[in-house]
Amino acid sequence: MSLIDRYLPHHQFAEEHSRYIPATPEQVMNAVIRPEVVDDPIARGLIALRELPNRLAGRLGFASDLQHRPSFSIANFTFLGRDGNREVAFGLAGRFWQSDYGLVEVHDANAFGALDASGIAKLVMNFSAEPQGPGTLLTTRTRVLCGDTAVHRRFRLYWLLIRPASGLIRRRLLKRVHDAALQAH
């Protein structure tokens, strides 16, 4: 069973993007987990834009849950595991539509799997590598499970607003992995 199916077999929202990379699955998956590869300047810019109102409120003396926190990044995700050179998965839980993301701290894969989704959304993002000819087809999937009807309603509007940016970030991640895997090739 794949990691994404193990940690989030049921979901209401999903997104998938793929890219062929002329490198081995091992080279591709090693590139996926390199911090400098997943740290994309465009993604950072989009996140900064999303966080701007909350951070600006803090600078102006108003309440801000983000004022003393680093910007959202892959570091906020829980590493769920790596299955050899086939798949790597990350999890995130919270109320993503809130200005501070409403993140729920999850220490490890077991805690993520056991987390009750009531009142929150659980997200799993994976990267899977499939040998294809002399290279690899790298696919990233994002799935979201909303724990109840109220969460589903709130997340649906958020998803409509952020999905284009989310897709852009995922496609850029695939390009960055492509470039990093070729440099290691």
PDB file of N, CA and C in Angstrom, residues 17-114:
ATOM      1  N   HIS A  17      -0.039  16.242 -10.205  1.00  0.00           N
ATOM      2  CA  HIS A  17       0.798  16.756 -11.290  1.00  0.00           C
ATOM      3  C   HIS A  17       1.954  15.781 -11.505  1.00  0.00           C
ATOM      4  N   SER A  18       2.385  15.636 -12.759  1.00  0.00           N
ATOM      5  CA  SER A  18       3.482  14.720 -13.078  1.00  0.00           C
ATOM      6  C   SER A  18       4.479  15.368 -14.025  1.00  0.00           C
ATOM      7  N   ARG A  19       5.691  14.802 -14.011  1.00  0.00           N
ATOM      8  CA  ARG A  19       6.749  15.270 -14.919  1.00  0.00           C
ATOM      9  C   ARG A  19       7.723  14.123 -15.154  1.00  0.00           C
ATOM     10  N   TYR A  20       8.105  13.964 -16.398  1.00  0.00           N
ATOM     11  CA  TYR A  20       9.120  12.974 -16.739  1.00  0.00           C
ATOM     12  C   TYR A  20      10.496  13.571 -16.448  1.00  0.00           C
ATOM     13  N   ILE A  21      11.355  12.770 -15.831  1.00  0.00           N
ATOM     14  CA  ILE A  21      12.713  13.216 -15.505  1.00  0.00           C
ATOM     15  C   ILE A  21      13.688  12.158 -16.022  1.00  0.00           C
ATOM     16  N   PRO A  22      14.622  12.540 -16.881  1.00  0.00           N
ATOM     17  CA  PRO A  22      15.582  11.566 -17.418  1.00  0.00           C
ATOM     18  C   PRO A  22      16.684  11.231 -16.404  1.00  0.00           C
ATOM     19  N   ALA A  23      16.294  10.621 -15.305  1.00  0.00           N
ATOM     20  CA  ALA A  23      17.206  10.209 -14.234  1.00  0.00           C
ATOM     21  C   ALA A  23      16.589   8.990 -13.558  1.00  0.00           C
ATOM     22  N   THR A  24      17.373   8.307 -12.747  1.00  0.00           N
ATOM     23  CA  THR A  24      16.874   7.107 -12.066  1.00  0.00           C
ATOM     24  C   THR A  24      15.908   7.490 -10.944  1.00  0.00           C
ATOM     25  N   PRO A  25      15.036   6.571 -10.556  1.00  0.00           N
ATOM     26  CA  PRO A  25      14.149   6.860  -9.413  1.00  0.00           C
ATOM     27  C   PRO A  25      14.942   7.240  -8.157  1.00  0.00           C
ATOM     28  N   GLU A  26      16.078   6.615  -7.929  1.00  0.00           N
ATOM     29  CA  GLU A  26      16.885   6.948  -6.748  1.00  0.00           C
ATOM     30  C   GLU A  26      17.357   8.402  -6.802  1.00  0.00           C
ATOM     31  N   GLN A  27      17.862   8.833  -7.956  1.00  0.00           N
ATOM     32  CA  GLN A  27      18.312  10.225  -8.091  1.00  0.00           C
ATOM     33  C   GLN A  27      17.145  11.197  -7.901  1.00  0.00           C
ATOM     34  N   VAL A  28      16.001  10.839  -8.440  1.00  0.00           N
ATOM     35  CA  VAL A  28      14.817  11.699  -8.347  1.00  0.00           C
ATOM     36  C   VAL A  28      14.350  11.808  -6.895  1.00  0.00           C
ATOM     37  N   MET A  29      14.210  10.665  -6.210  1.00  0.00           N
ATOM     38  CA  MET A  29      13.720  10.701  -4.837  1.00  0.00           C
ATOM     39  C   MET A  29      14.721  11.357  -3.890  1.00  0.00           C
ATOM     40  N   ASN A  30      16.000  11.200  -4.146  1.00  0.00           N
ATOM     41  CA  ASN A  30      17.002  11.899  -3.334  1.00  0.00           C
ATOM     42  C   ASN A  30      16.886  13.409  -3.526  1.00  0.00           C
ATOM     43  N   ALA A  31      16.548  13.846  -4.740  1.00  0.00           N
ATOM     44  CA  ALA A  31      16.372  15.285  -4.991  1.00  0.00           C
ATOM     45  C   ALA A  31      15.120  15.807  -4.286  1.00  0.00           C
ATOM     46  N   VAL A  32      14.075  14.991  -4.234  1.00  0.00           N
ATOM     47  CA  VAL A  32      12.806  15.410  -3.608  1.00  0.00           C
ATOM     48  C   VAL A  32      13.000  15.796  -2.150  1.00  0.00           C
ATOM     49  N   ILE A  33      13.872  15.105  -1.444  1.00  0.00           N
ATOM     50  CA  ILE A  33      14.006  15.361  -0.001  1.00  0.00           C
ATOM     51  C   ILE A  33      15.094  16.373   0.338  1.00  0.00           C
ATOM     52  N   ARG A  34      15.720  16.974  -0.674  1.00  0.00           N
ATOM     53  CA  ARG A  34      16.731  17.999  -0.399  1.00  0.00           C
ATOM     54  C   ARG A  34      16.045  19.322  -0.057  1.00  0.00           C
ATOM     55  N   PRO A  35      16.323  19.890   1.111  1.00  0.00           N
ATOM     56  CA  PRO A  35      15.628  21.123   1.533  1.00  0.00           C
ATOM     57  C   PRO A  35      15.760  22.272   0.541  1.00  0.00           C
ATOM     58  N   GLU A  36      16.911  22.436  -0.077  1.00  0.00           N
ATOM     59  CA  GLU A  36      17.085  23.555  -1.003  1.00  0.00           C
ATOM     60  C   GLU A  36      16.286  23.368  -2.287  1.00  0.00           C
ATOM     61  N   VAL A  37      15.881  22.144  -2.586  1.00  0.00           N
ATOM     62  CA  VAL A  37      15.060  21.895  -3.769  1.00  0.00           C
ATOM     63  C   VAL A  37      13.615  22.295  -3.502  1.00  0.00           C
ATOM     64  N   VAL A  38      13.083  21.928  -2.347  1.00  0.00           N
ATOM     65  CA  VAL A  38      11.683  22.244  -2.051  1.00  0.00           C
ATOM     66  C   VAL A  38      11.491  23.685  -1.572  1.00  0.00           C
ATOM     67  N   ASP A  39      12.564  24.410  -1.320  1.00  0.00           N
ATOM     68  CA  ASP A  39      12.482  25.815  -0.907  1.00  0.00           C
ATOM     69  C   ASP A  39      12.492  26.697  -2.155  1.00  0.00           C
ATOM     70  N   ASP A  40      11.334  26.899  -2.730  1.00  0.00           N
ATOM     71  CA  ASP A  40      11.187  27.631  -3.986  1.00  0.00           C
ATOM     72  C   ASP A  40      10.921  29.114  -3.729  1.00  0.00           C
ATOM     73  N   PRO A  41      11.659  30.004  -4.372  1.00  0.00           N
ATOM     74  CA  PRO A  41      11.448  31.438  -4.141  1.00  0.00           C
ATOM     75  C   PRO A  41      10.052  31.928  -4.557  1.00  0.00           C
ATOM     76  N   ILE A  42       9.478  31.345  -5.595  1.00  0.00           N
ATOM     77  CA  ILE A  42       8.126  31.746  -6.001  1.00  0.00           C
ATOM     78  C   ILE A  42       7.122  31.314  -4.931  1.00  0.00           C
ATOM     79  N   ALA A  43       7.272  30.100  -4.421  1.00  0.00           N
ATOM     80  CA  ALA A  43       6.388  29.623  -3.351  1.00  0.00           C
ATOM     81  C   ALA A  43       6.522  30.516  -2.123  1.00  0.00           C
ATOM     82  N   ARG A  44       7.767  30.872  -1.784  1.00  0.00           N
ATOM     83  CA  ARG A  44       7.970  31.770  -0.637  1.00  0.00           C
ATOM     84  C   ARG A  44       7.271  33.098  -0.845  1.00  0.00           C
ATOM     85  N   GLY A  45       7.323  33.612  -2.075  1.00  0.00           N
ATOM     86  CA  GLY A  45       6.655  34.879  -2.395  1.00  0.00           C
ATOM     87  C   GLY A  45       5.145  34.779  -2.269  1.00  0.00           C
ATOM     88  N   LEU A  46       4.570  33.694  -2.766  1.00  0.00           N
ATOM     89  CA  LEU A  46       3.125  33.505  -2.652  1.00  0.00           C
ATOM     90  C   LEU A  46       2.700  33.358  -1.188  1.00  0.00           C
ATOM     91  N   ILE A  47       3.504  32.660  -0.415  1.00  0.00           N
ATOM     92  CA  ILE A  47       3.213  32.501   1.014  1.00  0.00           C
ATOM     93  C   ILE A  47       3.326  33.850   1.729  1.00  0.00           C
ATOM     94  N   ALA A  48       4.351  34.619   1.389  1.00  0.00           N
ATOM     95  CA  ALA A  48       4.507  35.948   1.999  1.00  0.00           C
ATOM     96  C   ALA A  48       3.304  36.836   1.680  1.00  0.00           C
ATOM     97  N   LEU A  49       2.813  36.747   0.452  1.00  0.00           N
ATOM     98  CA  LEU A  49       1.636  37.523   0.059  1.00  0.00           C
ATOM     99  C   LEU A  49       0.405  37.085   0.863  1.00  0.00           C
ATOM    100  N   ARG A  50       0.240  35.782   1.053  1.00  0.00           N
ATOM    101  CA  ARG A  50      -0.887  35.260   1.827  1.00  0.00           C
ATOM    102  C   ARG A  50      -0.792  35.702   3.285  1.00  0.00           C
ATOM    103  N   GLU A  51       0.415  35.741   3.831  1.00  0.00           N
ATOM    104  CA  GLU A  51       0.618  36.072   5.245  1.00  0.00           C
ATOM    105  C   GLU A  51       0.683  37.581   5.506  1.00  0.00           C
ATOM    106  N   LEU A  52       0.809  38.371   4.472  1.00  0.00           N
ATOM    107  CA  LEU A  52       1.018  39.820   4.622  1.00  0.00           C
ATOM    108  C   LEU A  52      -0.008  40.509   5.524  1.00  0.00           C
ATOM    109  N   PRO A  53      -1.311  40.303   5.333  1.00  0.00           N
ATOM    110  CA  PRO A  53      -2.260  41.017   6.211  1.00  0.00           C
ATOM    111  C   PRO A  53      -2.058  40.700   7.694  1.00  0.00           C
ATOM    112  N   ASN A  54      -1.843  39.440   8.036  1.00  0.00           N
ATOM    113  CA  ASN A  54      -1.664  39.046   9.434  1.00  0.00           C
ATOM    114  C   ASN A  54      -0.378  39.649   9.988  1.00  0.00           C
ATOM    115  N   ARG A  55       0.699  39.571   9.228  1.00  0.00           N
ATOM    116  CA  ARG A  55       1.992  40.105   9.696  1.00  0.00           C
ATOM    117  C   ARG A  55       1.951  41.634   9.798  1.00  0.00           C
ATOM    118  N   LEU A  56       1.299  42.278   8.849  1.00  0.00           N
ATOM    119  CA  LEU A  56       1.166  43.735   8.883  1.00  0.00           C
ATOM    120  C   LEU A  56       0.348  44.169  10.100  1.00  0.00           C
ATOM    121  N   ALA A  57      -0.705  43.433  10.409  1.00  0.00           N
ATOM    122  CA  ALA A  57      -1.508  43.745  11.597  1.00  0.00           C
ATOM    123  C   ALA A  57      -0.627  43.717  12.842  1.00  0.00           C
ATOM    124  N   GLY A  58       0.252  42.733  12.948  1.00  0.00           N
ATOM    125  CA  GLY A  58       1.157  42.638  14.096  1.00  0.00           C
ATOM    126  C   GLY A  58       2.099  43.817  14.175  1.00  0.00           C
ATOM    127  N   ARG A  59       2.606  44.251  13.028  1.00  0.00           N
ATOM    128  CA  ARG A  59       3.525  45.397  13.017  1.00  0.00           C
ATOM    129  C   ARG A  59       2.827  46.695  13.408  1.00  0.00           C
ATOM    130  N   LEU A  60       1.520  46.730  13.153  1.00  0.00           N
ATOM    131  CA  LEU A  60       0.747  47.926  13.480  1.00  0.00           C
ATOM    132  C   LEU A  60       0.162  47.880  14.889  1.00  0.00           C
ATOM    133  N   GLY A  61       0.517  46.837  15.651  1.00  0.00           N
ATOM    134  CA  GLY A  61       0.074  46.746  17.031  1.00  0.00           C
ATOM    135  C   GLY A  61      -1.209  45.964  17.249  1.00  0.00           C
ATOM    136  N   PHE A  62      -1.762  45.409  16.190  1.00  0.00           N
ATOM    137  CA  PHE A  62      -2.977  44.602  16.319  1.00  0.00           C
ATOM    138  C   PHE A  62      -2.598  43.144  16.563  1.00  0.00           C
ATOM    139  N   ALA A  63      -3.577  42.333  16.881  1.00  0.00           N
ATOM    140  CA  ALA A  63      -3.343  40.904  17.123  1.00  0.00           C
ATOM    141  C   ALA A  63      -2.821  40.227  15.857  1.00  0.00           C
ATOM    142  N   SER A  64      -1.795  39.410  16.039  1.00  0.00           N
ATOM    143  CA  SER A  64      -1.212  38.664  14.924  1.00  0.00           C
ATOM    144  C   SER A  64      -0.625  37.366  15.443  1.00  0.00           C
ATOM    145  N   ASP A  65      -1.148  36.270  14.955  1.00  0.00           N
ATOM    146  CA  ASP A  65      -0.624  34.969  15.356  1.00  0.00           C
ATOM    147  C   ASP A  65       0.656  34.616  14.610  1.00  0.00           C
ATOM    148  N   LEU A  66       0.988  35.361  13.580  1.00  0.00           N
ATOM    149  CA  LEU A  66       2.180  35.058  12.780  1.00  0.00           C
ATOM    150  C   LEU A  66       3.367  35.962  13.084  1.00  0.00           C
ATOM    151  N   GLN A  67       3.156  37.002  13.866  1.00  0.00           N
ATOM    152  CA  GLN A  67       4.171  38.028  14.071  1.00  0.00           C
ATOM    153  C   GLN A  67       5.526  37.459  14.489  1.00  0.00           C
ATOM    154  N   HIS A  68       5.547  36.463  15.354  1.00  0.00           N
ATOM    155  CA  HIS A  68       6.821  35.944  15.857  1.00  0.00           C
ATOM    156  C   HIS A  68       7.095  34.529  15.365  1.00  0.00           C
ATOM    157  N   ARG A  69       6.438  34.137  14.278  1.00  0.00           N
ATOM    158  CA  ARG A  69       6.637  32.809  13.713  1.00  0.00           C
ATOM    159  C   ARG A  69       7.293  32.923  12.345  1.00  0.00           C
ATOM    160  N   PRO A  70       8.119  31.941  11.987  1.00  0.00           N
ATOM    161  CA  PRO A  70       8.678  31.951  10.631  1.00  0.00           C
ATOM    162  C   PRO A  70       7.573  31.717   9.605  1.00  0.00           C
ATOM    163  N   SER A  71       7.834  32.090   8.384  1.00  0.00           N
ATOM    164  CA  SER A  71       6.864  31.871   7.313  1.00  0.00           C
ATOM    165  C   SER A  71       6.581  30.387   7.146  1.00  0.00           C
ATOM    166  N   PHE A  72       5.385  30.094   6.687  1.00  0.00           N
ATOM    167  CA  PHE A  72       4.985  28.724   6.413  1.00  0.00           C
ATOM    168  C   PHE A  72       5.920  28.119   5.372  1.00  0.00           C
ATOM    169  N   SER A  73       6.287  26.853   5.573  1.00  0.00           N
ATOM    170  CA  SER A  73       7.172  26.163   4.627  1.00  0.00           C
ATOM    171  C   SER A  73       7.027  24.664   4.787  1.00  0.00           C
ATOM    172  N   ILE A  74       7.813  23.929   4.062  1.00  0.00           N
ATOM    173  CA  ILE A  74       7.812  22.464   4.166  1.00  0.00           C
ATOM    174  C   ILE A  74       8.164  22.032   5.591  1.00  0.00           C
ATOM    175  N   ALA A  75       8.834  22.878   6.345  1.00  0.00           N
ATOM    176  CA  ALA A  75       9.186  22.558   7.734  1.00  0.00           C
ATOM    177  C   ALA A  75       7.945  22.387   8.615  1.00  0.00           C
ATOM    178  N   ASN A  76       6.802  22.934   8.193  1.00  0.00           N
ATOM    179  CA  ASN A  76       5.565  22.781   8.952  1.00  0.00           C
ATOM    180  C   ASN A  76       4.931  21.398   8.767  1.00  0.00           C
ATOM    181  N   PHE A  77       5.360  20.692   7.745  1.00  0.00           N
ATOM    182  CA  PHE A  77       4.806  19.375   7.458  1.00  0.00           C
ATOM    183  C   PHE A  77       5.459  18.319   8.347  1.00  0.00           C
ATOM    184  N   THR A  78       4.740  17.243   8.585  1.00  0.00           N
ATOM    185  CA  THR A  78       5.259  16.077   9.295  1.00  0.00           C
ATOM    186  C   THR A  78       5.738  15.073   8.258  1.00  0.00           C
ATOM    187  N   PHE A  79       6.978  14.629   8.371  1.00  0.00           N
ATOM    188  CA  PHE A  79       7.502  13.615   7.467  1.00  0.00           C
ATOM    189  C   PHE A  79       6.808  12.300   7.798  1.00  0.00           C
ATOM    190  N   LEU A  80       6.114  11.731   6.821  1.00  0.00           N
ATOM    191  CA  LEU A  80       5.366  10.498   7.044  1.00  0.00           C
ATOM    192  C   LEU A  80       6.132   9.254   6.634  1.00  0.00           C
ATOM    193  N   GLY A  81       7.161   9.426   5.828  1.00  0.00           N
ATOM    194  CA  GLY A  81       7.976   8.273   5.480  1.00  0.00           C
ATOM    195  C   GLY A  81       8.448   8.278   4.039  1.00  0.00           C
ATOM    196  N   ARG A  82       9.360   7.353   3.803  1.00  0.00           N
ATOM    197  CA  ARG A  82       9.895   7.125   2.463  1.00  0.00           C
ATOM    198  C   ARG A  82       9.871   5.624   2.214  1.00  0.00           C
ATOM    199  N   ASP A  83       9.324   5.254   1.089  1.00  0.00           N
ATOM    200  CA  ASP A  83       9.266   3.853   0.685  1.00  0.00           C
ATOM    201  C   ASP A  83      10.305   3.647  -0.415  1.00  0.00           C
ATOM    202  N   GLY A  84      11.532   3.424   0.018  1.00  0.00           N
ATOM    203  CA  GLY A  84      12.628   3.208  -0.939  1.00  0.00           C
ATOM    204  C   GLY A  84      12.718   4.343  -1.933  1.00  0.00           C
ATOM    205  N   ASN A  85      12.753   3.973  -3.211  1.00  0.00           N
ATOM    206  CA  ASN A  85      12.806   4.972  -4.277  1.00  0.00           C
ATOM    207  C   ASN A  85      11.460   5.088  -4.989  1.00  0.00           C
ATOM    208  N   ARG A  86      10.402   4.655  -4.283  1.00  0.00           N
ATOM    209  CA  ARG A  86       9.062   4.694  -4.875  1.00  0.00           C
ATOM    210  C   ARG A  86       8.234   5.890  -4.420  1.00  0.00           C
ATOM    211  N   GLU A  87       8.356   6.275  -3.143  1.00  0.00           N
ATOM    212  CA  GLU A  87       7.452   7.311  -2.645  1.00  0.00           C
ATOM    213  C   GLU A  87       8.008   7.960  -1.384  1.00  0.00           C
ATOM    214  N   VAL A  88       7.687   9.231  -1.216  1.00  0.00           N
ATOM    215  CA  VAL A  88       7.929   9.965   0.015  1.00  0.00           C
ATOM    216  C   VAL A  88       6.644  10.755   0.295  1.00  0.00           C
ATOM    217  N   ALA A  89       6.267  10.865   1.574  1.00  0.00           N
ATOM    218  CA  ALA A  89       5.009  11.540   1.904  1.00  0.00           C
ATOM    219  C   ALA A  89       5.176  12.455   3.115  1.00  0.00           C
ATOM    220  N   PHE A  90       4.384  13.531   3.113  1.00  0.00           N
ATOM    221  CA  PHE A  90       4.386  14.532   4.170  1.00  0.00           C
ATOM    222  C   PHE A  90       2.935  14.816   4.557  1.00  0.00           C
ATOM    223  N   GLY A  91       2.692  15.085   5.836  1.00  0.00           N
ATOM    224  CA  GLY A  91       1.346  15.374   6.303  1.00  0.00           C
ATOM    225  C   GLY A  91       1.254  16.735   6.968  1.00  0.00           C
ATOM    226  N   LEU A  92       0.056  17.278   6.984  1.00  0.00           N
ATOM    227  CA  LEU A  92      -0.209  18.575   7.596  1.00  0.00           C
ATOM    228  C   LEU A  92      -1.645  18.542   8.108  1.00  0.00           C
ATOM    229  N   ALA A  93      -1.881  19.142   9.251  1.00  0.00           N
ATOM    230  CA  ALA A  93      -3.232  19.183   9.807  1.00  0.00           C
ATOM    231  C   ALA A  93      -3.510  20.579  10.348  1.00  0.00           C
ATOM    232  N   GLY A  94      -4.729  21.032  10.151  1.00  0.00           N
ATOM    233  CA  GLY A  94      -5.093  22.342  10.678  1.00  0.00           C
ATOM    234  C   GLY A  94      -6.342  22.906  10.047  1.00  0.00           C
ATOM    235  N   ARG A  95      -6.487  24.197  10.230  1.00  0.00           N
ATOM    236  CA  ARG A  95      -7.583  24.969   9.642  1.00  0.00           C
ATOM    237  C   ARG A  95      -6.913  25.934   8.665  1.00  0.00           C
ATOM    238  N   PHE A  96      -6.563  25.416   7.517  1.00  0.00           N
ATOM    239  CA  PHE A  96      -5.693  26.121   6.565  1.00  0.00           C
ATOM    240  C   PHE A  96      -6.274  27.440   6.071  1.00  0.00           C
ATOM    241  N   TRP A  97      -7.578  27.587   6.136  1.00  0.00           N
ATOM    242  CA  TRP A  97      -8.250  28.803   5.677  1.00  0.00           C
ATOM    243  C   TRP A  97      -8.064  29.964   6.650  1.00  0.00           C
ATOM    244  N   GLN A  98      -7.614  29.697   7.855  1.00  0.00           N
ATOM    245  CA  GLN A  98      -7.384  30.772   8.822  1.00  0.00           C
ATOM    246  C   GLN A  98      -6.101  31.520   8.449  1.00  0.00           C
ATOM    247  N   SER A  99      -6.019  32.766   8.841  1.00  0.00           N
ATOM    248  CA  SER A  99      -4.858  33.573   8.459  1.00  0.00           C
ATOM    249  C   SER A  99      -3.553  33.021   9.028  1.00  0.00           C
ATOM    250  N   ASP A 100      -3.638  32.285  10.142  1.00  0.00           N
ATOM    251  CA  ASP A 100      -2.434  31.682  10.727  1.00  0.00           C
ATOM    252  C   ASP A 100      -2.346  30.181  10.433  1.00  0.00           C
ATOM    253  N   TYR A 101      -3.178  29.700   9.512  1.00  0.00           N
ATOM    254  CA  TYR A 101      -3.247  28.299   9.071  1.00  0.00           C
ATOM    255  C   TYR A 101      -3.884  27.374  10.104  1.00  0.00           C
ATOM    256  N   GLY A 102      -4.044  27.798  11.332  1.00  0.00           N
ATOM    257  CA  GLY A 102      -4.645  26.962  12.363  1.00  0.00           C
ATOM    258  C   GLY A 102      -3.984  25.603  12.488  1.00  0.00           C
ATOM    259  N   LEU A 103      -2.658  25.575  12.377  1.00  0.00           N
ATOM    260  CA  LEU A 103      -1.936  24.304  12.350  1.00  0.00           C
ATOM    261  C   LEU A 103      -2.040  23.542  13.658  1.00  0.00           C
ATOM    262  N   VAL A 104      -2.159  22.234  13.529  1.00  0.00           N
ATOM    263  CA  VAL A 104      -2.151  21.317  14.656  1.00  0.00           C
ATOM    264  C   VAL A 104      -0.773  20.660  14.654  1.00  0.00           C
ATOM    265  N   GLU A 105      -0.077  20.755  15.766  1.00  0.00           N
ATOM    266  CA  GLU A 105       1.259  20.172  15.847  1.00  0.00           C
ATOM    267  C   GLU A 105       1.159  18.649  15.881  1.00  0.00           C
ATOM    268  N   VAL A 106       1.860  18.019  14.957  1.00  0.00           N
ATOM    269  CA  VAL A 106       1.874  16.562  14.850  1.00  0.00           C
ATOM    270  C   VAL A 106       3.339  16.141  14.819  1.00  0.00           C
ATOM    271  N   HIS A 107       3.753  15.355  15.807  1.00  0.00           N
ATOM    272  CA  HIS A 107       5.171  15.056  15.983  1.00  0.00           C
ATOM    273  C   HIS A 107       5.745  14.000  15.051  1.00  0.00           C
ATOM    274  N   ASP A 108       4.928  13.025  14.646  1.00  0.00           N
ATOM    275  CA  ASP A 108       5.470  11.970  13.798  1.00  0.00           C
ATOM    276  C   ASP A 108       4.353  11.300  13.006  1.00  0.00           C
ATOM    277  N   ALA A 109       4.738  10.330  12.182  1.00  0.00           N
ATOM    278  CA  ALA A 109       3.785   9.659  11.311  1.00  0.00           C
ATOM    279  C   ALA A 109       2.697   8.934  12.108  1.00  0.00           C
ATOM    280  N   ASN A 110       3.061   8.292  13.197  1.00  0.00           N
ATOM    281  CA  ASN A 110       2.056   7.592  14.009  1.00  0.00           C
ATOM    282  C   ASN A 110       1.025   8.562  14.564  1.00  0.00           C
ATOM    283  N   ALA A 111       1.478   9.709  15.053  1.00  0.00           N
ATOM    284  CA  ALA A 111       0.562  10.713  15.590  1.00  0.00           C
ATOM    285  C   ALA A 111      -0.348  11.255  14.486  1.00  0.00           C
ATOM    286  N   PHE A 112       0.204  11.433  13.287  1.00  0.00           N
ATOM    287  CA  PHE A 112      -0.617  11.907  12.173  1.00  0.00           C
ATOM    288  C   PHE A 112      -1.697  10.884  11.841  1.00  0.00           C
ATOM    289  N   GLY A 113      -1.317   9.622  11.752  1.00  0.00           N
ATOM    290  CA  GLY A 113      -2.281   8.576  11.443  1.00  0.00           C
ATOM    291  C   GLY A 113      -3.383   8.471  12.473  1.00  0.00           C
ATOM    292  N   ALA A 114      -3.056   8.687  13.740  1.00  0.00           N
ATOM    293  CA  ALA A 114      -4.027   8.559  14.828  1.00  0.00           C
ATOM    294  C   ALA A 114      -4.855   9.829  15.045  1.00  0.00           C
TER     295      ALA A 114
END
